[in-house]
Amino acid sequence: MQLGLSVSDSDASPFTPLVVLELAYDTKAEAITWLLNRIRDKQRNGGAELLVDQLMFPAQDGQKPNPNVFVVGSTLQRLLSGAEDVGLCKEFQDGTMRGFTYANRESFKDFEGDGEGFLSDAECQYIVKHELDTLRAKNEVYIPGYPKFKLYPGKSIVRRLQSKGVLVQYFPLHNKEDLKRLSFSWYKKIKLSFQPLDDIRSYFGEGLGLYFGFLEYFTFALIPMALIGIPYYLFDWEDYDKYVLFAVFNLVWSTVFLEVWKRCSATLAYSWGTLGRKKAFEEPRAGFHGPLGLNPVTGREEPLYPSSKRQLRIYLVSVPFVLLCLYLSFFVMMVYFDMEFWAISVYHENPNFATSVLLFVPSIIYAVVIEVMNLLYRYAAEFLTDWENHRLESSFQNHLVLKVLVFNFVNCFASLFYIAFVMQDMVLLRQSLATLLITSQILNQVMEAFLPYWLQRRRNKKVYKRIKRLMGDKELPLLEQIQLETEMNTYLGTFDDYLEQFLLFGYVSLFSCVYPLAAVLVVLNNITEVYSDAFKMCHVFKRPFSEPAANIGVWQLAFETMSIIAVVTNCALIALSPQVKAYFPESDAQLILTVVAIEHVLLAFKFILAFVIPDVPKHIQVKLSKLDFESLEALKKRRRALSRKSWKLRRPEIRGFSEL
Amino acid sequence: MQLGLSVSDSDASPFTPLVVLELAYDTKAEAITWLLNRIRDKQRNGGAELLVDQLMFPAQDGQKPNPNVFVVGSTLQRLLSGAEDVGLCKEFQDGTMRGFTYANRESFKDFEGDGEGFLSDAECQYIVKHELDTLRAKNEVYIPGYPKFKLYPGKSIVRRLQSKGVLVQYFPLHNKEDLKRLSFSWYKKIKLSFQPLDDIRSYFGEGLGLYFGFLEYFTFALIPMALIGIPYYLFDWEDYDKYVLFAVFNLVWSTVFLEVWKRCSATLAYSWGTLGRKKAFEEPRAGFHGPLGLNPVTGREEPLYPSSKRQLRIYLVSVPFVLLCLYLSFFVMMVYFDMEFWAISVYHENPNFATSVLLFVPSIIYAVVIEVMNLLYRYAAEFLTDWENHRLESSFQNHLVLKVLVFNFVNCFASLFYIAFVMQDMVLLRQSLATLLITSQILNQVMEAFLPYWLQRRRNKKVYKRIKRLMGDKELPLLEQIQLETEMNTYLGTFDDYLEQFLLFGYVSLFSCVYPLAAVLVVLNNITEVYSDAFKMCHVFKRPFSEPAANIGVWQLAFETMSIIAVVTNCALIALSPQVKAYFPESDAQLILTVVAIEHVLLAFKFILAFVIPDVPKHIQVKLSKLDFESLEALKKRRRALSRKSWKLRRPEIRGFSEL
């Protein structure tokens, strides 16, 4: 709310723009009028009661700009009542986090005066998004001007406009001052320090706050591994006793830190008010389709799609497809090894410059093919998951993550597994691991931040010049800002960032006992990753809507699964080492049995550890149960009062739902 | 409420007795007067507002009977308002289960007239128990007449009386008519049929209902295993291919049925109203002690005990003690095997009658020692868990169960593990397994039902005769019934019953591939077990208070852990079989690797299966989220109405807690 700019070219009173709506260039005028009316209409008439205004960009180079760009804002009171609707939790006077209610607003800690500054920018934008998303059709049977775009009572208007392509995009605006402050404290300071997680969260929302919290935590958690790993590299310790110690330390440590992360994440989520937050009922996704019917939960009319059909699609099409892709990935890997052997044999037959160049060809081809396969598979996975027709965005995301995760895991690590357990060549394994890790780190940093930044800067310069040329010296910072941000790339969520960390964790843990230096490399990578990710969020992408999140969701499971697989791989690697084999000179069987026993003990230990360490710290559990207790007591009192009243009034026919 | 008997020898109006309170013989008169007053006092004065009356037993054989036996009852209205306090869920008109409220009572399905018959007997008794348990001290600093028995505001009076031995026992009365009906439909019918679970639950409560539900489900689930196992026995199939098939079937099947049980249990718990039920805040246990302080959750004064101290006691004393006991158990087993070998060698040296008798001596001694150790350990575990000073009964129970479970598991199966994996004698394993299983089944049935029944009958006859002699022909059925029930044994909960099933499950699953007949024996045992357990509940023990339960709790985890261990043992057994070894004539290593790989695949498959099968059936999930949705919507409406009102009234200073 600190943003002082206002939309000036309008009759209505000026307001702070929060969200930009861009409709298609050729949207029919009656649809626009209808939409704006619905957005502005009072809540009691089913409107969103928000402020909205059209932006007029000047024509450029004879090309008419899109006239259908709107900014949406809101009065403070509307935002505060919206905060109640979305179930926002804020700090209460007594230090607990409670659901905000307008009636008790004065009892919340940071509420002063009329509540200016009580809600963060990201919260205001999230509330506006929620109010837009839940703007529902009343009796309209189609979108005015588009008789083919059907509506039915209760359908979210914005979702329908989106799925039909009328609404091109809507996104929250950056707040230049806050952004400057944030980026300074985040990555422009020279001295090393913790990230300003609370500021990140209040600017970008809880989802991203948790991602950066995890990134920092993960990096710190790797430091002990890195420190222990360095002497192995420096002194060239080839003693397998030490490797075994290192591997055991790694396995136990990775369990402990994943468990402790749950506690840290619960602490963060509690202080951000998302831990105890009741999940609102999710709207169906924009792409969800099916014959209209009554939702058994809400009783509202909406598309229904039998989950049995979805299950069939998942198990009969998606699962076989994924398995096929995995097989293909294996096949490509085998071809790569064949090519590799062929190249080596050619080189050995006739060692000259041409054949020595040939030695690198298979690796290069394989690397390119892997990237292409990842890309193709990603599209296929998105298409398939969309086709599975999930009702909720969250379940869509989970299925997509699972598909991509499995494939990426196999694609990245299959060759390492092959080298380790089929070829049993530890030197080659160490080489390949180092090569893969370092190249993927470099590629990632370039692809993820610097390339988009470079493209963005070129584009910005063009836009900037164009605007300069048109306006002369007239200052129109808001228009310019909106123009710039409209053309920025959209941040597609934390998926790729988590995936990268997941694969790095794999490089560190799966083969930790042959390459202790991996942790060092990952720590170094993550220190720059913090900066490049921060930079990318602040300057490369459109500001994303904040996403309330209480934990890192499916990624916790993914990391835990990886740490279980790591136990198996490390035990197997240790069993393969000649030094360990020397302890059991008579029989391989004895060796394998011993290693398997140790593996089972380690696995059991991991499960017991996960069971024993509570997921939520004690002091937060106490706060949560205090709230529960208070609400139960309040309910009891109210019920007593109610029943006493009803006994006195002798009205046994009071009906209706209880409030709980 | 159908019980027509009433306490006649009193001035007050007659009422249906629900619960019996027995105070110590020498309780001071002022303590009794005070307690009765507090029980009878109005709720607004902090009383329980229940009806209570003294019972006068005639003197017997010159011995004065205990005069301090009381019966407690309640008015219907008090019970209905109590039902609200305990958060009872009942079926609503629309078929969902909702928290009962007095104000909406007419909207509940079975509510007719003034509500007579709406609450089951067990529910009424549970409500009375709850009201007695939550009868709290006001300003009393000690129990009148006992200056040493301290009280403080908010302390549960009944708990203090219990922990000081003033309150000897309190238990619910049987309802003779209902009991007759129930026992007829349960176990007196000759034709085989499902158990009347709903009737069991409404007579004994949800905890026992779920136990009998589980017993029935488990027995049915074993039938496929039993059917597949029979031909192995009949045709003496010694072909290991078939054993492998049988083992794999068992492992997958046991995962599936444990997962499906969760769904069944959720369905039962939903229809009994305990699934969605909010847990009330548990009172501290009667034995919990510590310096007085403020509970951070409730803000009430109560004993506090730092959990760090408890953790120290657990990890520094209890865990080492349990490990020591396990070591001892191993040691005893080794001594047994030594004795066994010695007896065999003596017999071989000099085979005559005396030495052939000697052959049985070690087994007999071992069996006796095991039983003695189990008994001693049980006492020690109870003592230790008590000493750990857990605040809640539930956490006390969990720690006790865990301790007893681990020891019983080792004690029962250690010798089998030794025979299987150290001695590798499959014939002996099969023999021992059969012997252990059959003897433990027979012992259990005798110790658990027939012996107590026989003792009980002797006692009953004595009491009956005594009363007959005193009263002549005067009919005093209520006094007689109370006299009889007071002297019955107390049912100590489902612990031992679940433990027995757990061990049986171990016999079936751990070594299933060497003894397929185990499932048949367990099925046969469980069919009689249903009858003997039913009989025991109806005629041997005091009626227990009903225990609201939504699932079988820690036992689900115990059974799942057993099924995981079973994967490991079965894979190991298969690897040890000569037929499988014949497939890998060159190297043991290859064999072991293959088996370990199969084991890992099976374990992964189990985890995936557990992940994929949802724990709560779809239609119940829908009903639960419907309630959630309705309460959210109602809250939203109320909030809107409230804030509109407060805007209109311009009263920004409204403070206090929100209701949620």
CSV table of C-alpha atoms in Angstrom, one decimal, chain B residues 245-388:
chain,number,residue,atom,x,y,z
B,245,LEU,CA,4.6,-68.3,-4.9
B,246,PHE,CA,2.8,-68.8,-1.6
B,247,ALA,CA,5.2,-66.5,0.3
B,248,VAL,CA,4.8,-63.7,-2.4
B,249,PHE,CA,1.1,-64.0,-2.3
B,250,ASN,CA,1.1,-63.8,1.5
B,251,LEU,CA,3.3,-60.7,1.5
B,252,VAL,CA,1.3,-58.8,-1.0
B,253,TRP,CA,-2.0,-59.9,0.5
B,254,SER,CA,-1.0,-58.9,4.0
B,255,THR,CA,-0.2,-55.4,2.8
B,256,VAL,CA,-3.4,-55.1,0.9
B,257,PHE,CA,-5.6,-56.3,3.8
B,258,LEU,CA,-3.9,-54.0,6.3
B,259,GLU,CA,-4.5,-51.1,4.0
B,260,VAL,CA,-8.1,-52.0,3.3
B,261,TRP,CA,-8.6,-52.4,7.0
B,262,LYS,CA,-7.9,-48.7,7.4
B,263,ARG,CA,-10.8,-48.0,5.0
B,264,CYS,CA,-13.1,-50.4,6.8
B,265,SER,CA,-12.2,-49.0,10.2
B,266,ALA,CA,-12.8,-45.4,8.8
B,267,THR,CA,-16.2,-46.5,7.6
B,268,LEU,CA,-17.1,-48.1,10.9
B,269,ALA,CA,-15.8,-45.1,12.9
B,270,TYR,CA,-17.7,-42.7,10.6
B,271,SER,CA,-20.9,-44.5,11.1
B,272,TRP,CA,-20.3,-44.5,14.8
B,273,GLY,CA,-19.5,-40.8,14.8
B,274,THR,CA,-15.9,-41.0,16.1
B,275,LEU,CA,-14.1,-40.3,12.8
B,276,GLY,CA,-14.7,-36.6,12.5
B,277,ARG,CA,-15.0,-36.1,16.2
B,278,LYS,CA,-12.9,-33.4,17.8
B,279,LYS,CA,-10.8,-34.8,20.6
B,280,ALA,CA,-11.7,-33.1,23.9
B,281,PHE,CA,-8.7,-32.0,25.9
B,282,GLU,CA,-7.6,-35.0,28.0
B,283,GLU,CA,-7.3,-34.6,31.8
B,284,PRO,CA,-3.9,-35.5,33.2
B,285,ARG,CA,-3.7,-39.1,34.4
B,286,ALA,CA,-4.6,-39.9,38.0
B,287,GLY,CA,-1.0,-40.7,38.8
B,288,PHE,CA,0.6,-37.7,37.1
B,289,HIS,CA,2.6,-35.6,39.6
B,290,GLY,CA,4.9,-32.6,39.6
B,291,PRO,CA,5.1,-29.1,41.1
B,292,LEU,CA,2.0,-27.0,40.4
B,293,GLY,CA,2.2,-24.5,37.6
B,294,LEU,CA,0.2,-23.0,34.8
B,295,ASN,CA,-0.6,-25.3,31.9
B,296,PRO,CA,0.5,-23.2,28.8
B,297,VAL,CA,-2.4,-24.5,26.7
B,298,THR,CA,-5.4,-24.3,29.1
B,299,GLY,CA,-4.0,-21.6,31.4
B,300,ARG,CA,-5.2,-23.7,34.3
B,301,GLU,CA,-3.2,-24.6,37.4
B,302,GLU,CA,-2.0,-28.2,37.3
B,303,PRO,CA,1.1,-30.3,38.0
B,304,LEU,CA,3.8,-29.7,35.4
B,305,TYR,CA,6.6,-32.1,34.6
B,306,PRO,CA,9.3,-31.0,32.1
B,307,SER,CA,9.3,-33.3,29.1
B,308,SER,CA,13.1,-33.1,29.0
B,309,LYS,CA,13.2,-34.9,32.3
B,310,ARG,CA,10.8,-37.5,30.9
B,311,GLN,CA,12.9,-37.9,27.8
B,312,LEU,CA,15.9,-38.5,30.1
B,313,ARG,CA,14.1,-41.2,32.0
B,314,ILE,CA,13.0,-42.8,28.8
B,315,TYR,CA,16.3,-42.8,27.0
B,316,LEU,CA,18.6,-43.3,30.0
B,317,VAL,CA,16.6,-45.8,32.0
B,318,SER,CA,13.7,-47.4,30.1
B,319,VAL,CA,15.4,-48.0,26.8
B,320,PRO,CA,18.5,-49.6,28.4
B,321,PHE,CA,16.3,-51.6,30.7
B,322,VAL,CA,14.3,-52.9,27.7
B,323,LEU,CA,17.5,-53.7,25.9
B,324,LEU,CA,18.8,-55.6,28.9
B,325,CYS,CA,15.6,-57.6,29.1
B,326,LEU,CA,16.0,-58.5,25.4
B,327,TYR,CA,19.5,-59.6,26.1
B,328,LEU,CA,18.3,-61.7,29.0
B,329,SER,CA,15.7,-63.2,26.8
B,330,PHE,CA,18.4,-64.1,24.2
B,331,PHE,CA,20.5,-65.5,27.0
B,332,VAL,CA,17.7,-67.7,28.3
B,333,MET,CA,17.1,-69.0,24.8
B,334,MET,CA,20.8,-69.9,24.3
B,335,VAL,CA,20.7,-71.8,27.6
B,336,TYR,CA,17.6,-73.6,26.4
B,337,PHE,CA,19.4,-74.7,23.2
B,338,ASP,CA,22.4,-75.8,25.2
B,339,MET,CA,20.2,-77.8,27.5
B,340,GLU,CA,18.4,-79.2,24.5
B,341,PHE,CA,21.7,-80.4,22.9
B,342,TRP,CA,22.9,-81.8,26.2
B,343,ALA,CA,19.7,-83.8,26.7
B,344,ILE,CA,19.9,-85.1,23.1
B,345,SER,CA,23.5,-86.2,23.6
B,346,VAL,CA,22.7,-87.9,26.9
B,347,TYR,CA,19.9,-89.7,25.2
B,348,HIS,CA,22.1,-90.8,22.3
B,349,GLU,CA,24.7,-92.1,24.7
B,350,ASN,CA,22.3,-94.1,26.8
B,351,PRO,CA,18.9,-94.4,25.3
B,352,ASN,CA,16.5,-95.5,28.0
B,353,PHE,CA,13.2,-94.3,29.5
B,354,ALA,CA,14.7,-91.9,31.9
B,355,THR,CA,16.8,-90.2,29.3
B,356,SER,CA,13.9,-90.1,26.8
B,357,VAL,CA,11.8,-88.3,29.5
B,358,LEU,CA,14.8,-86.0,29.9
B,359,LEU,CA,14.4,-84.9,26.3
B,360,PHE,CA,11.2,-83.0,27.1
B,361,VAL,CA,12.6,-81.3,30.2
B,362,PRO,CA,14.4,-78.4,28.5
B,363,SER,CA,11.3,-77.5,26.4
B,364,ILE,CA,9.1,-77.5,29.5
B,365,ILE,CA,11.5,-75.4,31.6
B,366,TYR,CA,11.9,-73.0,28.7
B,367,ALA,CA,8.1,-72.6,28.2
B,368,VAL,CA,7.7,-72.0,32.0
B,369,VAL,CA,10.6,-69.5,32.1
B,370,ILE,CA,9.1,-67.6,29.1
B,371,GLU,CA,5.8,-67.3,30.7
B,372,VAL,CA,7.4,-66.1,34.0
B,373,MET,CA,9.6,-63.6,32.1
B,374,ASN,CA,6.6,-62.2,30.2
B,375,LEU,CA,4.8,-61.8,33.5
B,376,LEU,CA,7.7,-60.2,35.4
B,377,TYR,CA,8.5,-58.0,32.4
B,378,ARG,CA,4.8,-56.8,32.2
B,379,TYR,CA,5.0,-55.6,35.8
B,380,ALA,CA,8.4,-54.0,35.3
B,381,ALA,CA,7.1,-52.2,32.1
B,382,GLU,CA,4.1,-50.9,33.9
B,383,PHE,CA,6.2,-49.7,36.8
B,384,LEU,CA,8.7,-48.0,34.5
B,385,THR,CA,6.0,-46.4,32.3
B,386,ASP,CA,4.3,-45.1,35.4
B,387,TRP,CA,7.7,-43.8,36.7
B,388,GLU,CA,8.2,-42.0,33.3
